XYZ file of C-alpha atoms in Angstrom:
451
model
C -12.599 26.133 2.426
C -9.418 28.313 2.793
C -5.936 26.443 2.192
C -4.462 28.518 5.269
C -6.412 26.057 7.503
C -5.158 22.910 5.791
C -1.987 21.991 7.285
C 0.216 18.707 6.341
C 2.479 16.888 8.461
C 6.131 16.675 8.097
C 5.729 13.073 6.777
C 3.219 14.155 4.182
C 5.752 16.906 2.931
C 8.507 14.485 2.862
C 6.684 11.664 1.132
C 6.857 14.089 -1.831
C 10.619 13.989 -2.085
C 11.996 12.521 -5.249
C 14.744 10.711 -3.228
C 16.426 10.193 -0.041
C 19.069 12.712 -0.774
C 16.430 15.579 -1.378
C 14.335 14.392 1.505
C 17.512 14.847 3.716
C 18.623 18.318 2.209
C 14.955 19.397 2.457
C 14.863 18.662 6.049
C 17.717 20.896 6.873
C 16.019 23.809 5.021
C 12.817 23.301 7.168
C 13.736 26.033 9.618
C 13.372 29.851 9.419
C 17.028 30.530 9.406
C 17.736 30.642 5.497
C 14.361 31.989 4.620
C 13.248 35.488 4.113
C 10.005 37.069 3.004
C 7.959 33.787 3.159
C 4.260 33.985 2.967
C 1.056 32.012 2.257
C -2.129 33.005 0.742
C -5.960 31.675 1.092
C -5.893 30.722 -2.522
C -3.177 28.052 -1.831
C 0.074 29.703 -2.856
C 3.200 29.482 -0.457
C 6.439 31.373 -1.461
C 9.548 32.541 -0.056
C 13.208 33.571 -0.682
C 16.091 30.956 0.285
C 19.593 32.114 0.941
C 21.904 29.837 -1.078
C 25.588 30.196 -2.138
C 25.001 32.912 -4.544
C 24.415 36.519 -4.198
C 20.639 36.294 -5.107
C 18.533 34.085 -3.020
C 16.534 31.583 -4.742
C 12.745 32.450 -5.328
C 10.507 29.365 -4.452
C 6.769 29.236 -4.962
C 4.478 26.500 -4.441
C 0.808 26.019 -5.563
C -0.717 23.624 -2.904
C -4.415 24.185 -4.319
C -3.580 22.080 -7.327
C -6.044 19.188 -6.965
C -3.551 16.796 -8.422
C -0.837 17.788 -6.031
C 1.182 20.359 -5.182
C 3.130 22.209 -8.257
C 6.535 23.918 -7.813
C 8.682 26.528 -9.135
C 12.154 27.430 -8.075
C 15.087 29.688 -9.570
C 17.643 27.061 -8.359
C 19.450 25.028 -10.818
C 18.002 21.687 -9.594
C 16.221 19.314 -11.923
C 14.454 17.402 -9.046
C 10.868 18.023 -8.490
C 10.181 19.075 -5.888
C 13.592 20.432 -5.164
C 15.079 20.847 -1.597
C 13.999 24.592 -1.372
C 10.627 23.498 -2.079
C 10.581 20.701 0.276
C 12.113 22.877 3.139
C 9.445 25.831 2.383
C 6.709 23.207 2.730
C 8.176 22.005 6.035
C 8.264 25.471 7.369
C 4.859 26.097 6.161
C 3.430 22.691 7.826
C 4.997 23.968 11.220
C 2.324 26.597 11.394
C 3.958 28.604 13.770
C 3.888 32.025 12.057
C 7.034 31.666 10.012
C 5.014 31.610 7.070
C 2.400 34.174 7.674
C -0.734 34.898 5.697
C -0.313 37.672 2.978
C -0.467 38.772 -0.450
C 2.001 36.938 -2.899
C 4.664 39.067 -4.532
C 4.383 39.463 -8.331
C 6.703 36.952 -9.297
C 4.811 34.353 -7.316
C 1.403 35.661 -8.344
C 2.493 35.700 -12.308
C 3.445 32.083 -12.081
C 0.274 30.622 -10.185
C -2.207 32.549 -12.260
C -0.162 31.572 -15.320
C -0.256 27.796 -14.728
C -3.856 27.983 -13.545
C -4.924 29.481 -16.744
C -2.941 26.993 -18.755
C -4.684 24.234 -17.002
C -8.119 25.631 -17.564
C -7.346 25.978 -21.284
C -6.016 22.522 -21.219
C -9.300 21.118 -19.731
C -11.208 23.058 -22.308
C -9.334 21.932 -25.250
C -9.706 18.261 -23.793
C -13.540 18.616 -23.387
C -13.585 19.875 -27.078
C -11.573 17.176 -28.376
C -13.516 14.561 -26.484
C -16.715 15.909 -28.007
C -15.520 15.946 -31.587
C -13.546 12.618 -31.378
C -9.818 12.408 -32.612
C -8.109 10.440 -35.420
C -9.448 7.988 -37.734
C -11.094 5.009 -36.311
C -10.315 2.819 -39.301
C -6.845 3.727 -39.465
C -6.468 2.889 -35.703
C -8.120 -0.302 -36.134
C -5.549 -1.270 -38.956
C -2.740 -0.239 -36.697
C -4.088 -2.576 -33.935
C -4.491 -5.468 -36.315
C -0.873 -4.949 -37.729
C 0.396 -4.789 -34.162
C -1.591 -7.818 -33.098
C 0.184 -9.920 -36.023
C 3.611 -8.854 -34.557
C 2.759 -9.775 -31.227
C 1.377 -12.967 -32.204
C 4.701 -13.763 -34.272
C 6.554 -12.954 -31.259
C 4.564 -15.117 -28.770
C 4.697 -18.180 -31.176
C 8.718 -17.643 -31.409
C 8.806 -17.503 -27.636
C 6.728 -20.576 -27.086
C 9.742 -22.357 -29.117
C 12.414 -20.997 -27.150
C 10.685 -22.032 -23.848
C 10.124 -25.527 -25.321
C 13.957 -25.486 -26.373
C 15.255 -24.431 -22.764
C 12.961 -27.138 -21.091
C 14.117 -29.957 -23.719
C 17.778 -28.997 -22.921
C 17.256 -28.910 -19.222
C 17.246 -25.972 -16.912
C 20.725 -26.617 -15.911
C 21.692 -25.046 -19.203
C 20.415 -21.698 -18.411
C 23.051 -21.141 -16.017
C 25.841 -21.762 -18.516
C 24.071 -19.763 -21.418
C 24.517 -16.327 -19.613
C 22.390 -13.297 -19.428
C 23.068 -12.604 -23.265
C 20.425 -15.456 -24.394
C 17.706 -13.706 -22.383
C 18.741 -10.258 -23.492
C 18.547 -11.215 -27.093
C 15.047 -13.039 -26.787
C 13.967 -9.849 -24.820
C 14.949 -7.775 -27.787
C 12.983 -9.956 -30.117
C 9.998 -9.371 -28.046
C 10.593 -5.617 -28.158
C 10.825 -5.878 -31.972
C 7.378 -7.726 -31.785
C 5.954 -4.821 -29.854
C 5.113 -6.927 -26.883
C 6.993 -5.079 -23.936
C 5.307 -7.152 -21.270
C 6.775 -10.396 -22.750
C 10.116 -8.579 -23.056
C 10.104 -7.418 -19.399
C 9.419 -10.847 -18.121
C 12.046 -12.394 -20.193
C 14.472 -10.315 -18.736
C 13.354 -11.023 -15.107
C 13.831 -14.858 -16.274
C 17.535 -13.987 -17.064
C 18.164 -12.855 -13.506
C 16.998 -16.071 -11.921
C 19.718 -18.759 -12.855
C 22.698 -18.761 -10.364
C 20.636 -16.330 -8.035
C 20.790 -18.520 -4.967
C 19.520 -21.875 -3.657
C 16.513 -23.035 -5.268
C 16.944 -21.046 -8.483
C 15.622 -23.884 -10.932
C 12.515 -24.054 -9.189
C 11.778 -20.443 -9.411
C 12.899 -20.447 -12.992
C 10.431 -23.325 -13.752
C 7.519 -21.264 -11.993
C 8.370 -18.211 -13.916
C 8.580 -20.259 -17.167
C 5.352 -21.689 -16.482
C 3.575 -18.276 -16.148
C 5.309 -16.878 -19.300
C 3.896 -20.052 -21.025
C 0.467 -19.244 -19.667
C 0.584 -15.670 -20.920
C 1.845 -16.825 -24.291
C -1.074 -19.319 -24.585
C -3.279 -16.753 -23.129
C -2.605 -14.302 -25.980
C -2.635 -17.051 -28.620
C -5.990 -18.154 -27.631
C -7.464 -14.654 -26.536
C -10.693 -15.246 -28.874
C -11.690 -18.015 -26.486
C -11.295 -16.158 -23.374
C -13.996 -14.236 -21.207
C -13.654 -10.583 -22.006
C -12.085 -9.527 -18.667
C -9.532 -12.159 -18.731
C -8.779 -11.264 -22.347
C -8.206 -7.680 -21.451
C -6.101 -8.634 -18.616
C -3.637 -10.792 -21.025
C -3.663 -7.660 -23.467
C -2.586 -5.486 -20.320
C 0.012 -7.954 -19.450
C 1.419 -8.335 -22.842
C 1.775 -4.675 -22.632
C -0.739 -3.362 -25.248
C -2.020 0.155 -24.679
C -5.379 0.529 -23.211
C -7.538 3.676 -22.132
C -9.620 3.968 -18.813
C -12.964 3.569 -20.157
C -14.746 2.529 -16.951
C -17.373 4.885 -15.711
C -16.174 7.664 -13.409
C -16.451 7.265 -9.949
C -16.652 10.223 -7.815
C -15.495 9.721 -4.052
C -13.498 11.038 -1.333
C -10.100 9.185 -1.957
C -7.702 8.783 0.730
C -4.050 8.608 -0.476
C -2.881 5.150 1.033
C 0.728 5.395 -0.118
C 3.014 6.879 -2.716
C 6.431 5.149 -3.945
C 8.777 5.072 -6.847
C 10.496 2.333 -8.692
C 13.162 3.135 -11.264
C 15.174 1.582 -14.025
C 17.856 2.952 -16.329
C 15.077 4.454 -18.834
C 11.892 5.072 -16.508
C 10.769 6.085 -12.963
C 7.303 4.584 -12.221
C 5.365 6.101 -9.337
C 2.500 4.083 -7.729
C -0.169 5.841 -5.584
C -2.909 3.726 -3.980
C -6.206 5.371 -3.253
C -9.120 4.276 -1.108
C -12.640 5.502 -1.749
C -14.223 6.293 1.496
C -17.792 5.958 0.275
C -17.386 3.155 -2.443
C -14.941 1.019 -0.543
C -12.979 0.644 -3.799
C -9.139 0.719 -3.908
C -7.689 2.111 -7.116
C -3.986 2.280 -8.351
C -2.750 5.513 -10.168
C 0.462 5.227 -12.225
C 2.599 7.972 -13.280
C 5.892 7.987 -15.240
C 9.117 10.204 -15.525
C 12.098 9.879 -17.534
C 15.064 8.273 -15.718
C 16.388 10.484 -12.980
C 13.172 12.558 -12.715
C 10.280 12.273 -10.401
C 6.959 11.849 -12.281
C 4.665 14.746 -12.109
C 1.689 13.470 -10.049
C 2.289 13.822 -6.546
C -0.405 13.250 -3.807
C 0.517 13.614 -0.082
C -0.068 10.196 2.010
C -2.888 10.485 4.515
C -4.841 13.267 2.722
C -8.172 13.098 1.032
C -8.945 13.987 -2.523
C -12.422 14.427 -3.771
C -12.217 13.521 -7.388
C -13.454 11.002 -10.012
C -11.179 8.007 -11.197
C -12.129 5.823 -14.298
C -10.875 2.153 -14.224
C -8.764 0.485 -17.106
C -9.988 -2.667 -18.579
C -9.218 -5.998 -17.372
C -10.534 -8.592 -14.906
C -8.876 -8.173 -11.319
C -7.335 -4.889 -12.399
C -7.058 -1.971 -9.950
C -5.353 0.468 -12.188
C -7.355 3.676 -12.715
C -6.917 7.198 -14.330
C -7.589 10.207 -12.268
C -10.269 12.484 -13.732
C -11.785 15.685 -12.519
C -10.703 16.824 -9.046
C -13.028 19.107 -7.149
C -11.049 19.994 -4.194
C -7.272 19.839 -3.304
C -5.983 17.220 -0.999
C -6.902 17.910 2.678
C -6.923 16.222 6.012
C -9.745 13.912 7.064
C -10.375 11.425 9.767
C -10.762 8.318 7.425
C -8.992 4.962 7.663
C -9.573 1.793 5.354
C -11.127 -1.242 7.184
C -8.781 -3.777 7.965
C -8.453 -7.514 7.899
C -6.603 -10.312 9.436
C -3.537 -12.070 7.893
C -5.491 -15.090 7.037
C -8.099 -13.187 5.170
C -5.226 -11.257 3.314
C -3.589 -14.430 2.118
C -7.061 -15.667 1.074
C -7.740 -12.374 -0.831
C -4.492 -12.899 -2.882
C -5.654 -16.055 -3.881
C -8.905 -15.105 -4.913
C -7.516 -12.404 -7.170
C -4.941 -14.897 -8.883
C -8.195 -16.467 -10.542
C -8.733 -13.310 -12.420
C -5.159 -12.413 -12.922
C -2.668 -15.506 -12.744
C 0.284 -12.842 -13.237
C -0.341 -10.690 -10.230
C 2.440 -10.354 -7.801
C 0.527 -8.913 -5.043
C -2.889 -7.226 -4.100
C -3.339 -4.052 -1.677
C -4.456 -5.107 1.681
C -5.078 -3.234 4.941
C -4.093 -5.413 8.087
C -5.904 -4.483 11.179
C -4.229 -4.799 14.730
C -1.078 -6.631 13.789
C 2.222 -6.511 15.646
C 5.616 -6.391 13.895
C 7.481 -9.449 15.513
C 10.951 -10.811 14.707
C 10.925 -14.475 13.248
C 14.498 -15.759 13.351
C 16.549 -13.599 10.846
C 13.220 -12.282 9.295
C 10.350 -10.446 10.439
C 6.675 -10.972 10.315
C 3.288 -9.060 11.010
C 1.349 -11.320 13.779
C -2.236 -10.929 14.401
C -2.879 -9.587 17.920
C -6.168 -11.316 18.010
C -5.273 -14.632 16.490
C -2.600 -17.301 15.995
C -1.640 -16.470 12.365
C 1.145 -14.188 10.697
C 2.423 -12.981 7.380
C 6.139 -12.616 6.778
C 7.510 -9.534 5.408
C 9.183 -9.584 1.799
C 12.973 -9.481 1.749
C 12.647 -5.968 0.053
C 10.603 -4.633 3.024
C 13.053 -6.104 5.528
C 15.770 -4.037 3.854
C 14.070 -0.813 3.960
C 14.387 1.885 6.968
C 10.558 1.883 6.996
C 10.579 -1.454 8.870
C 12.263 0.281 11.798
C 9.787 3.152 11.610
C 6.821 0.376 11.951
C 8.608 -1.178 14.777
C 8.877 2.220 16.609
C 5.262 3.194 15.907
C 4.070 -0.177 17.305
C 6.240 -0.566 20.359
C 4.827 -3.958 20.725
C 1.197 -2.740 20.541
C -1.141 -3.482 17.636
C -1.278 -1.233 14.680
C -2.951 -0.880 11.305
C -0.898 -1.291 8.282
C -1.571 -0.928 4.634
C 0.639 -2.759 2.089
C 0.905 -5.188 -0.722
C 0.369 -8.770 0.012
C 1.780 -11.566 -2.434
C 3.651 -14.732 -2.899
C 6.902 -13.365 -1.390
C 4.888 -11.930 1.562
C 3.957 -8.852 2.870
C 5.302 -5.282 2.121
C 4.301 -2.340 4.384
C 3.616 0.982 2.894
C 1.739 2.882 5.406
C 0.718 2.444 9.091
C -1.408 4.028 11.757
C -1.016 3.557 15.406
C -4.107 1.887 17.184
C -6.822 4.573 18.031
C -6.036 8.027 16.925
C -3.061 9.439 15.026
C -1.582 10.329 11.710
C -0.604 8.001 8.825
C 3.060 7.063 8.971
C 4.526 6.415 5.392
C 6.967 3.390 5.416
C 8.306 3.388 1.893
């Protein structure tokens, strides 16, 4: 299959942007005006020269044949990946109007693509060799794991005492204590090598005085944290799957040891969340043959987009392996057999009532689960007072949208796509409501990313 025939939509290109500013700047460069000597090859290389503020144009080259998502190289000084020039060139290429003709890449573009493909092959060969020979000292690894488990146990025991003190003194005291108490407790959990506990403690610190009903929310979150503590302290008595889930929630590292599942994986959505230290990218996949849903996580340092990027709405033929844990959907991307390409695949949908029931069932395996991935079939975005909901077109039920979803521009894209008619919507359904991530019009039509 030649890459020249695989055209993406503008939405799929812009979904790769690391932030809104890059999306806006890239859109302005998606016209032929600033570009010269642009071209593309059957092997999946797209290149061009973009006029900038200096005397020399920026050299931009993209490898769209990379099975794990497009790779970029640009001579501009931007530290964003992709930069606005790469986005603009991809938009120009996606138009398919002859502005990026088929041809042979110039030397500077060919050297880069050949070099990175050679390095990727060497990495795969080295990885296969390392897997065959084994790595590290298993006995030393076991001792390290035991030492860490002892630290986590000490941290969980201390946290139990602090929660008991909080409840004994009354939740009202949490408002006067200020955030410093929570941050100090979180730091103690970091020292205990339990980052999952530390993150939950910091979330607790943001609840007091956060609005009407905050004591109830604080009590609920304290109960979940207590449950996680007790799960760790009694992990030997838990079923294996639930014990693995507790370890994951505590923050202990794990490897994707599930059997590889080869499938045609539809990229359902991709979005980033960021804090002061880390950018986390969540990519949801749907297996067209297996019917499985998988979550890929990728990380980047603060201010930098993670390396893995998969255009929403395209299909990737690849293997994925699941991480341990009951009810856990996280997986690792393994061998890829073809680059992402368009395909007429949509996930099956359920009603809003079935979506709620699915979340309830998932909580049995993972009580700390915020949401589950769900595709809603034939729903209509409908205002509900000051809020919005997704109402079933064929039943008298609806799901409220989460506060975060109501604040995003994607809500208005969803409303415009629907126009009052039913749509298919993929998103995350949890105790706060439903967050729409991707939508398809009823009948034929391309996926529209909402996040």
